[in-house]
Every structure is written in structure tokens, then in C-alpha cells.
Amino acid sequence: MKSPNYSRRELMKMMSLTMVGSSVLPFFAKASSNENLDYFDESPKAIHIKKGSGNAGVVGGMDIVFKLTKAQTGGHLGCDEVTMKPGFLGAPPHLHKTFDEICYVLEGTIHIMVGDEVFEVNAGDWHLRPRGIVHTFWNSGPTTSKFIDLYVPGGHEQYMVDLASLFENNNRPKPEEMASLANKFDITFNWDKLGAIVEKYKVHL
């Protein structure tokens, strides 16, 4: 049987394919084990969330309805609907390095601080709270406000779920519980700014 004659280019191509195959196969073997991997439903599905539906929770002065999770969106985003009472601060000043937050106000007004800048975000307005910059938000108006929060990419919605669980039965989170959640979900609090915000804008957690 005559041995095939391959050019140098053809031999190099075959060697590269062999090397790629040997590196890819272990990856698929690991992926099939589902160890330490987030689960995403990779088959796209339409999701219809009717008005008022969704799991609910309370965080301070906010009533939260959890709408979409990263598992439902291929990891791209999570989403909550929030109704905020007057006089409340939504969170201590904080930052995160791995995701952005987008707010769309449905009713009333929300004030959002990013760095040293404060934005008055009214019904119909959009606002981006970017990663890497200290921010917080509050409702200093006379009436409740309602808004949608989007987390891009998704994941922060689970932090909100876990945080709401610490407020169940009229409880308040302990400092060590807050610290544990913050470490788990990429939250860095800037407590030094809290007092000045509470005093200036007459709000509270």
C-alpha cells in the first residue's frame, strides 16, 4: 500500500487539529459533569410574566417582586420590580466590579447618587449605575416610587433574594450577615459616606 504524500502545510494543519481536539475533549467531559458550573437553559424560551406576579420580598423600605433571573436569560441579566416608600435609602453606599445596574422609573421619583453626582430620575426616565463607582439611591419625595432594576450581567438578583430573606419576620440583617453576602456577591460597602447622605437628604435605611 502506497503511503500518502502530505505537504508540510497539510501536516501542520493535521497536527493543529489533533492538538485542539485533545484540549477540547477534556473541557466537554468536565462540562458534562456539571461541577462548579452555573446552569443556564440554553434552549431559548419565551417568558410571560403577568402584572403583579413573581416571588416577593421586602428589603427595608422596598417591596420587591423578583421577575427574571440569570438562569432564564443565559446569564445576560436579572430583573426586579421595586416599590419604595418615602424617606428610605435603598442601600448603603457601595460599588461592585462585575456588573452594571439600570433603573427605569415607573412612578414617582428616585434620587440616585453616583460618585459625587446626584440625579433626579423621574417617571419615564432611565439611569445607568456603572460598575466600579460608589453609588446609592433613595426616595425623598412625599409618595411611593416604583421602578425596574436590571442587573447586567445577571446574578445580583440572587443577592436581593438572599438579602430579603434576612428581613423576614420583621428581622434586620446582622453586620456579619451583611458582610457575608457582600463577599459572596461582589459588593463593597462605603460606610463612611452613609452618615452625610442620611443627614443631608433626610432618609434612612
PDB file of C-alpha atoms in Angstrom:
ATOM      1  CA  MET A   1       0.000   0.000   0.000  1.00  0.00           C
ATOM      2  CA  LYS A   2       1.423   3.327  -1.034  1.00  0.00           C
ATOM      3  CA  SER A   3       1.946   5.834   1.775  1.00  0.00           C
ATOM      4  CA  PRO A   4       0.187   9.167   1.162  1.00  0.00           C
ATOM      5  CA  ASN A   5       2.395  12.150   0.461  1.00  0.00           C
ATOM      6  CA  TYR A   6       1.429  15.193   2.512  1.00  0.00           C
ATOM      7  CA  SER A   7       2.783  18.680   2.110  1.00  0.00           C
ATOM      8  CA  ARG A   8       4.316  20.454   5.099  1.00  0.00           C
ATOM      9  CA  ARG A   9       1.248  22.732   5.312  1.00  0.00           C
ATOM     10  CA  GLU A  10      -1.126  19.750   5.368  1.00  0.00           C
ATOM     11  CA  LEU A  11       0.912  18.044   8.094  1.00  0.00           C
ATOM     12  CA  MET A  12       0.877  21.205  10.238  1.00  0.00           C
ATOM     13  CA  LYS A  13      -2.892  21.525   9.800  1.00  0.00           C
ATOM     14  CA  MET A  14      -3.474  17.923  10.884  1.00  0.00           C
ATOM     15  CA  MET A  15      -1.233  18.399  13.938  1.00  0.00           C
ATOM     16  CA  SER A  16      -3.127  21.555  14.980  1.00  0.00           C
ATOM     17  CA  LEU A  17      -6.479  19.804  14.678  1.00  0.00           C
ATOM     18  CA  THR A  18      -5.188  16.950  16.814  1.00  0.00           C
ATOM     19  CA  MET A  19      -3.963  19.384  19.480  1.00  0.00           C
ATOM     20  CA  VAL A  20      -7.264  21.287  19.509  1.00  0.00           C
ATOM     21  CA  GLY A  21      -9.222  18.076  19.799  1.00  0.00           C
ATOM     22  CA  SER A  22      -7.166  16.891  22.751  1.00  0.00           C
ATOM     23  CA  SER A  23      -7.782  20.170  24.582  1.00  0.00           C
ATOM     24  CA  VAL A  24     -11.498  20.410  23.812  1.00  0.00           C
ATOM     25  CA  LEU A  25     -12.450  16.871  24.815  1.00  0.00           C
ATOM     26  CA  PRO A  26     -11.472  17.286  28.491  1.00  0.00           C
ATOM     27  CA  PHE A  27     -13.500  20.517  28.569  1.00  0.00           C
ATOM     28  CA  PHE A  28     -16.647  18.752  27.377  1.00  0.00           C
ATOM     29  CA  ALA A  29     -16.006  15.915  29.797  1.00  0.00           C
ATOM     30  CA  LYS A  30     -15.843  18.428  32.647  1.00  0.00           C
ATOM     31  CA  ALA A  31     -18.885  20.348  31.418  1.00  0.00           C
ATOM     32  CA  SER A  32     -20.934  17.188  31.287  1.00  0.00           C
ATOM     33  CA  SER A  33     -20.246  16.598  34.960  1.00  0.00           C
ATOM     34  CA  ASN A  34     -21.927  19.939  35.898  1.00  0.00           C
ATOM     35  CA  GLU A  35     -19.368  20.506  38.653  1.00  0.00           C
ATOM     36  CA  ASN A  36     -18.937  24.127  39.796  1.00  0.00           C
ATOM     37  CA  LEU A  37     -20.754  25.474  36.743  1.00  0.00           C
ATOM     38  CA  ASP A  38     -23.726  27.835  36.610  1.00  0.00           C
ATOM     39  CA  TYR A  39     -26.744  26.258  34.963  1.00  0.00           C
ATOM     40  CA  PHE A  40     -28.242  28.127  32.046  1.00  0.00           C
ATOM     41  CA  ASP A  41     -31.119  26.819  29.951  1.00  0.00           C
ATOM     42  CA  GLU A  42     -29.526  27.150  26.524  1.00  0.00           C
ATOM     43  CA  SER A  43     -32.733  26.497  24.601  1.00  0.00           C
ATOM     44  CA  PRO A  44     -34.438  29.907  24.216  1.00  0.00           C
ATOM     45  CA  LYS A  45     -37.931  30.124  25.681  1.00  0.00           C
ATOM     46  CA  ALA A  46     -40.496  32.892  25.707  1.00  0.00           C
ATOM     47  CA  ILE A  47     -41.307  34.047  29.244  1.00  0.00           C
ATOM     48  CA  HIS A  48     -44.506  35.937  30.033  1.00  0.00           C
ATOM     49  CA  ILE A  49     -44.650  37.499  33.480  1.00  0.00           C
ATOM     50  CA  LYS A  50     -48.099  38.861  34.194  1.00  0.00           C
ATOM     51  CA  LYS A  51     -48.689  42.072  36.112  1.00  0.00           C
ATOM     52  CA  GLY A  52     -48.299  41.533  39.836  1.00  0.00           C
ATOM     53  CA  SER A  53     -46.807  38.062  39.512  1.00  0.00           C
ATOM     54  CA  GLY A  54     -43.428  36.877  40.750  1.00  0.00           C
ATOM     55  CA  ASN A  55     -41.896  35.964  44.088  1.00  0.00           C
ATOM     56  CA  ALA A  56     -41.960  38.846  46.541  1.00  0.00           C
ATOM     57  CA  GLY A  57     -39.676  40.073  49.298  1.00  0.00           C
ATOM     58  CA  VAL A  58     -39.013  43.094  51.483  1.00  0.00           C
ATOM     59  CA  VAL A  59     -35.707  44.912  51.988  1.00  0.00           C
ATOM     60  CA  GLY A  60     -36.008  47.874  54.355  1.00  0.00           C
ATOM     61  CA  GLY A  61     -38.472  50.301  52.792  1.00  0.00           C
ATOM     62  CA  MET A  62     -38.622  48.417  49.486  1.00  0.00           C
ATOM     63  CA  ASP A  63     -41.198  45.864  48.399  1.00  0.00           C
ATOM     64  CA  ILE A  64     -39.527  43.772  45.706  1.00  0.00           C
ATOM     65  CA  VAL A  65     -41.037  41.436  43.125  1.00  0.00           C
ATOM     66  CA  PHE A  66     -38.407  39.209  41.529  1.00  0.00           C
ATOM     67  CA  LYS A  67     -39.028  38.949  37.786  1.00  0.00           C
ATOM     68  CA  LEU A  68     -36.138  37.429  35.789  1.00  0.00           C
ATOM     69  CA  THR A  69     -33.010  35.520  36.777  1.00  0.00           C
ATOM     70  CA  LYS A  70     -29.724  34.862  35.027  1.00  0.00           C
ATOM     71  CA  ALA A  71     -30.734  31.208  34.620  1.00  0.00           C
ATOM     72  CA  GLN A  72     -33.660  32.334  32.449  1.00  0.00           C
ATOM     73  CA  THR A  73     -31.616  34.754  30.327  1.00  0.00           C
ATOM     74  CA  GLY A  74     -28.462  32.781  29.611  1.00  0.00           C
ATOM     75  CA  GLY A  75     -26.647  34.799  32.259  1.00  0.00           C
ATOM     76  CA  HIS A  76     -27.202  38.092  30.449  1.00  0.00           C
ATOM     77  CA  LEU A  77     -29.408  39.869  33.006  1.00  0.00           C
ATOM     78  CA  GLY A  78     -31.583  39.708  36.087  1.00  0.00           C
ATOM     79  CA  CYS A  79     -34.560  41.945  36.827  1.00  0.00           C
ATOM     80  CA  ASP A  80     -36.643  43.109  39.806  1.00  0.00           C
ATOM     81  CA  GLU A  81     -39.629  45.440  40.232  1.00  0.00           C
ATOM     82  CA  VAL A  82     -39.330  47.668  43.292  1.00  0.00           C
ATOM     83  CA  THR A  83     -41.843  49.823  45.166  1.00  0.00           C
ATOM     84  CA  MET A  84     -40.035  52.186  47.527  1.00  0.00           C
ATOM     85  CA  LYS A  85     -41.597  54.026  50.466  1.00  0.00           C
ATOM     86  CA  PRO A  86     -40.889  57.735  51.051  1.00  0.00           C
ATOM     87  CA  GLY A  87     -37.939  58.585  53.279  1.00  0.00           C
ATOM     88  CA  PHE A  88     -35.977  55.403  52.618  1.00  0.00           C
ATOM     89  CA  LEU A  89     -32.457  54.809  51.343  1.00  0.00           C
ATOM     90  CA  GLY A  90     -32.264  51.767  49.081  1.00  0.00           C
ATOM     91  CA  ALA A  91     -28.797  50.592  50.167  1.00  0.00           C
ATOM     92  CA  PRO A  92     -25.699  51.839  51.942  1.00  0.00           C
ATOM     93  CA  PRO A  93     -23.242  53.479  49.504  1.00  0.00           C
ATOM     94  CA  HIS A  94     -21.445  50.663  47.703  1.00  0.00           C
ATOM     95  CA  LEU A  95     -19.799  49.533  44.486  1.00  0.00           C
ATOM     96  CA  HIS A  96     -19.362  46.336  42.511  1.00  0.00           C
ATOM     97  CA  LYS A  97     -16.791  45.419  39.892  1.00  0.00           C
ATOM     98  CA  THR A  98     -18.524  42.809  37.739  1.00  0.00           C
ATOM     99  CA  PHE A  99     -21.954  44.147  36.770  1.00  0.00           C
ATOM    100  CA  ASP A 100     -23.929  47.310  35.979  1.00  0.00           C
ATOM    101  CA  GLU A 101     -27.387  48.321  37.221  1.00  0.00           C
ATOM    102  CA  ILE A 102     -30.004  50.001  35.036  1.00  0.00           C
ATOM    103  CA  CYS A 103     -33.033  51.716  36.543  1.00  0.00           C
ATOM    104  CA  TYR A 104     -36.282  52.610  34.766  1.00  0.00           C
ATOM    105  CA  VAL A 105     -38.707  54.616  36.899  1.00  0.00           C
ATOM    106  CA  LEU A 106     -42.384  53.715  36.501  1.00  0.00           C
ATOM    107  CA  GLU A 107     -43.923  56.008  39.119  1.00  0.00           C
ATOM    108  CA  GLY A 108     -42.696  58.854  41.288  1.00  0.00           C
ATOM    109  CA  THR A 109     -39.076  59.969  41.605  1.00  0.00           C
ATOM    110  CA  ILE A 110     -35.857  58.281  42.676  1.00  0.00           C
ATOM    111  CA  HIS A 111     -32.646  60.140  43.501  1.00  0.00           C
ATOM    112  CA  ILE A 112     -29.514  58.245  42.507  1.00  0.00           C
ATOM    113  CA  MET A 113     -26.012  59.176  43.639  1.00  0.00           C
ATOM    114  CA  VAL A 114     -23.054  58.003  41.536  1.00  0.00           C
ATOM    115  CA  GLY A 115     -19.728  59.234  42.837  1.00  0.00           C
ATOM    116  CA  ASP A 116     -20.398  62.833  43.924  1.00  0.00           C
ATOM    117  CA  GLU A 117     -23.194  63.427  41.392  1.00  0.00           C
ATOM    118  CA  VAL A 118     -26.907  63.156  42.279  1.00  0.00           C
ATOM    119  CA  PHE A 119     -29.517  62.508  39.584  1.00  0.00           C
ATOM    120  CA  GLU A 120     -33.252  63.146  39.906  1.00  0.00           C
ATOM    121  CA  VAL A 121     -34.776  60.244  37.998  1.00  0.00           C
ATOM    122  CA  ASN A 122     -38.474  60.772  37.282  1.00  0.00           C
ATOM    123  CA  ALA A 123     -41.200  58.516  35.892  1.00  0.00           C
ATOM    124  CA  GLY A 124     -40.244  57.546  32.337  1.00  0.00           C
ATOM    125  CA  ASP A 125     -36.505  58.172  32.913  1.00  0.00           C
ATOM    126  CA  TRP A 126     -33.686  55.647  32.590  1.00  0.00           C
ATOM    127  CA  HIS A 127     -30.458  55.661  34.594  1.00  0.00           C
ATOM    128  CA  LEU A 128     -27.264  53.577  34.493  1.00  0.00           C
ATOM    129  CA  ARG A 129     -25.335  52.876  37.700  1.00  0.00           C
ATOM    130  CA  PRO A 130     -21.999  51.675  36.319  1.00  0.00           C
ATOM    131  CA  ARG A 131     -19.681  49.162  37.911  1.00  0.00           C
ATOM    132  CA  GLY A 132     -16.636  50.430  39.768  1.00  0.00           C
ATOM    133  CA  ILE A 133     -18.162  53.697  41.111  1.00  0.00           C
ATOM    134  CA  VAL A 134     -19.698  54.136  44.573  1.00  0.00           C
ATOM    135  CA  HIS A 135     -23.448  54.701  44.331  1.00  0.00           C
ATOM    136  CA  THR A 136     -26.720  54.566  46.215  1.00  0.00           C
ATOM    137  CA  PHE A 137     -30.347  55.696  45.767  1.00  0.00           C
ATOM    138  CA  TRP A 138     -33.293  56.951  47.804  1.00  0.00           C
ATOM    139  CA  ASN A 139     -36.858  58.238  47.764  1.00  0.00           C
ATOM    140  CA  SER A 140     -37.019  61.639  49.460  1.00  0.00           C
ATOM    141  CA  GLY A 141     -40.378  62.533  47.917  1.00  0.00           C
ATOM    142  CA  PRO A 142     -43.795  62.590  49.580  1.00  0.00           C
ATOM    143  CA  THR A 143     -45.143  59.474  47.813  1.00  0.00           C
ATOM    144  CA  THR A 144     -44.009  55.962  46.986  1.00  0.00           C
ATOM    145  CA  SER A 145     -41.980  55.385  43.859  1.00  0.00           C
ATOM    146  CA  LYS A 146     -41.873  52.356  41.613  1.00  0.00           C
ATOM    147  CA  PHE A 147     -39.078  51.260  39.302  1.00  0.00           C
ATOM    148  CA  ILE A 148     -37.491  48.389  37.432  1.00  0.00           C
ATOM    149  CA  ASP A 149     -33.895  47.418  38.233  1.00  0.00           C
ATOM    150  CA  LEU A 150     -31.904  45.466  35.637  1.00  0.00           C
ATOM    151  CA  TYR A 151     -28.617  43.742  36.532  1.00  0.00           C
ATOM    152  CA  VAL A 152     -26.220  43.243  33.611  1.00  0.00           C
ATOM    153  CA  PRO A 153     -24.894  40.572  33.517  1.00  0.00           C
ATOM    154  CA  GLY A 154     -27.280  38.717  35.794  1.00  0.00           C
ATOM    155  CA  GLY A 155     -26.594  37.415  39.284  1.00  0.00           C
ATOM    156  CA  HIS A 156     -27.279  40.363  41.585  1.00  0.00           C
ATOM    157  CA  GLU A 157     -30.951  39.381  41.697  1.00  0.00           C
ATOM    158  CA  GLN A 158     -29.913  36.396  43.831  1.00  0.00           C
ATOM    159  CA  TYR A 159     -28.217  38.775  46.256  1.00  0.00           C
ATOM    160  CA  MET A 160     -31.531  40.623  46.561  1.00  0.00           C
ATOM    161  CA  VAL A 161     -33.378  37.351  47.188  1.00  0.00           C
ATOM    162  CA  ASP A 162     -30.892  36.339  49.897  1.00  0.00           C
ATOM    163  CA  LEU A 163     -30.960  39.822  51.422  1.00  0.00           C
ATOM    164  CA  ALA A 164     -34.775  39.812  51.545  1.00  0.00           C
ATOM    165  CA  SER A 165     -34.665  36.529  53.454  1.00  0.00           C
ATOM    166  CA  LEU A 166     -32.768  38.323  56.241  1.00  0.00           C
ATOM    167  CA  PHE A 167     -35.682  40.780  56.602  1.00  0.00           C
ATOM    168  CA  GLU A 168     -38.327  38.081  57.011  1.00  0.00           C
ATOM    169  CA  ASN A 169     -40.480  38.131  60.159  1.00  0.00           C
ATOM    170  CA  ASN A 170     -39.570  41.812  60.707  1.00  0.00           C
ATOM    171  CA  ASN A 171     -35.925  40.953  61.296  1.00  0.00           C
ATOM    172  CA  ARG A 172     -32.951  43.162  60.416  1.00  0.00           C
ATOM    173  CA  PRO A 173     -29.695  41.750  58.994  1.00  0.00           C
ATOM    174  CA  LYS A 174     -26.789  41.429  61.395  1.00  0.00           C
ATOM    175  CA  PRO A 175     -23.481  43.057  60.377  1.00  0.00           C
ATOM    176  CA  GLU A 176     -21.817  39.684  59.903  1.00  0.00           C
ATOM    177  CA  GLU A 177     -24.691  38.526  57.661  1.00  0.00           C
ATOM    178  CA  MET A 178     -24.363  41.636  55.512  1.00  0.00           C
ATOM    179  CA  ALA A 179     -20.615  41.131  55.263  1.00  0.00           C
ATOM    180  CA  SER A 180     -21.036  37.503  54.239  1.00  0.00           C
ATOM    181  CA  LEU A 181     -23.496  38.370  51.459  1.00  0.00           C
ATOM    182  CA  ALA A 182     -21.311  41.240  50.291  1.00  0.00           C
ATOM    183  CA  ASN A 183     -18.289  38.963  49.946  1.00  0.00           C
ATOM    184  CA  LYS A 184     -20.332  36.385  48.061  1.00  0.00           C
ATOM    185  CA  PHE A 185     -21.925  38.795  45.582  1.00  0.00           C
ATOM    186  CA  ASP A 186     -19.212  41.357  44.748  1.00  0.00           C
ATOM    187  CA  ILE A 187     -20.443  44.186  46.984  1.00  0.00           C
ATOM    188  CA  THR A 188     -18.044  46.631  48.648  1.00  0.00           C
ATOM    189  CA  PHE A 189     -19.763  48.993  51.094  1.00  0.00           C
ATOM    190  CA  ASN A 190     -18.528  52.524  51.700  1.00  0.00           C
ATOM    191  CA  TRP A 191     -19.901  53.158  55.167  1.00  0.00           C
ATOM    192  CA  ASP A 192     -18.015  56.460  55.552  1.00  0.00           C
ATOM    193  CA  LYS A 193     -20.435  58.171  53.133  1.00  0.00           C
ATOM    194  CA  LEU A 194     -23.617  56.929  54.787  1.00  0.00           C
ATOM    195  CA  GLY A 195     -23.945  59.473  57.601  1.00  0.00           C
ATOM    196  CA  ALA A 196     -23.637  62.521  55.352  1.00  0.00           C
ATOM    197  CA  ILE A 197     -26.281  61.187  52.931  1.00  0.00           C
ATOM    198  CA  VAL A 198     -28.731  60.363  55.731  1.00  0.00           C
ATOM    199  CA  GLU A 199     -28.279  63.823  57.267  1.00  0.00           C
ATOM    200  CA  LYS A 200     -28.402  65.852  54.039  1.00  0.00           C
ATOM    201  CA  TYR A 201     -31.318  64.122  52.329  1.00  0.00           C
ATOM    202  CA  LYS A 202     -33.301  63.139  55.452  1.00  0.00           C
ATOM    203  CA  VAL A 203     -33.544  59.444  54.555  1.00  0.00           C
ATOM    204  CA  HIS A 204     -32.812  56.213  56.410  1.00  0.00           C
ATOM    205  CA  LEU A 205     -32.244  52.514  55.778  1.00  0.00           C
TER     206      LEU A 205
END
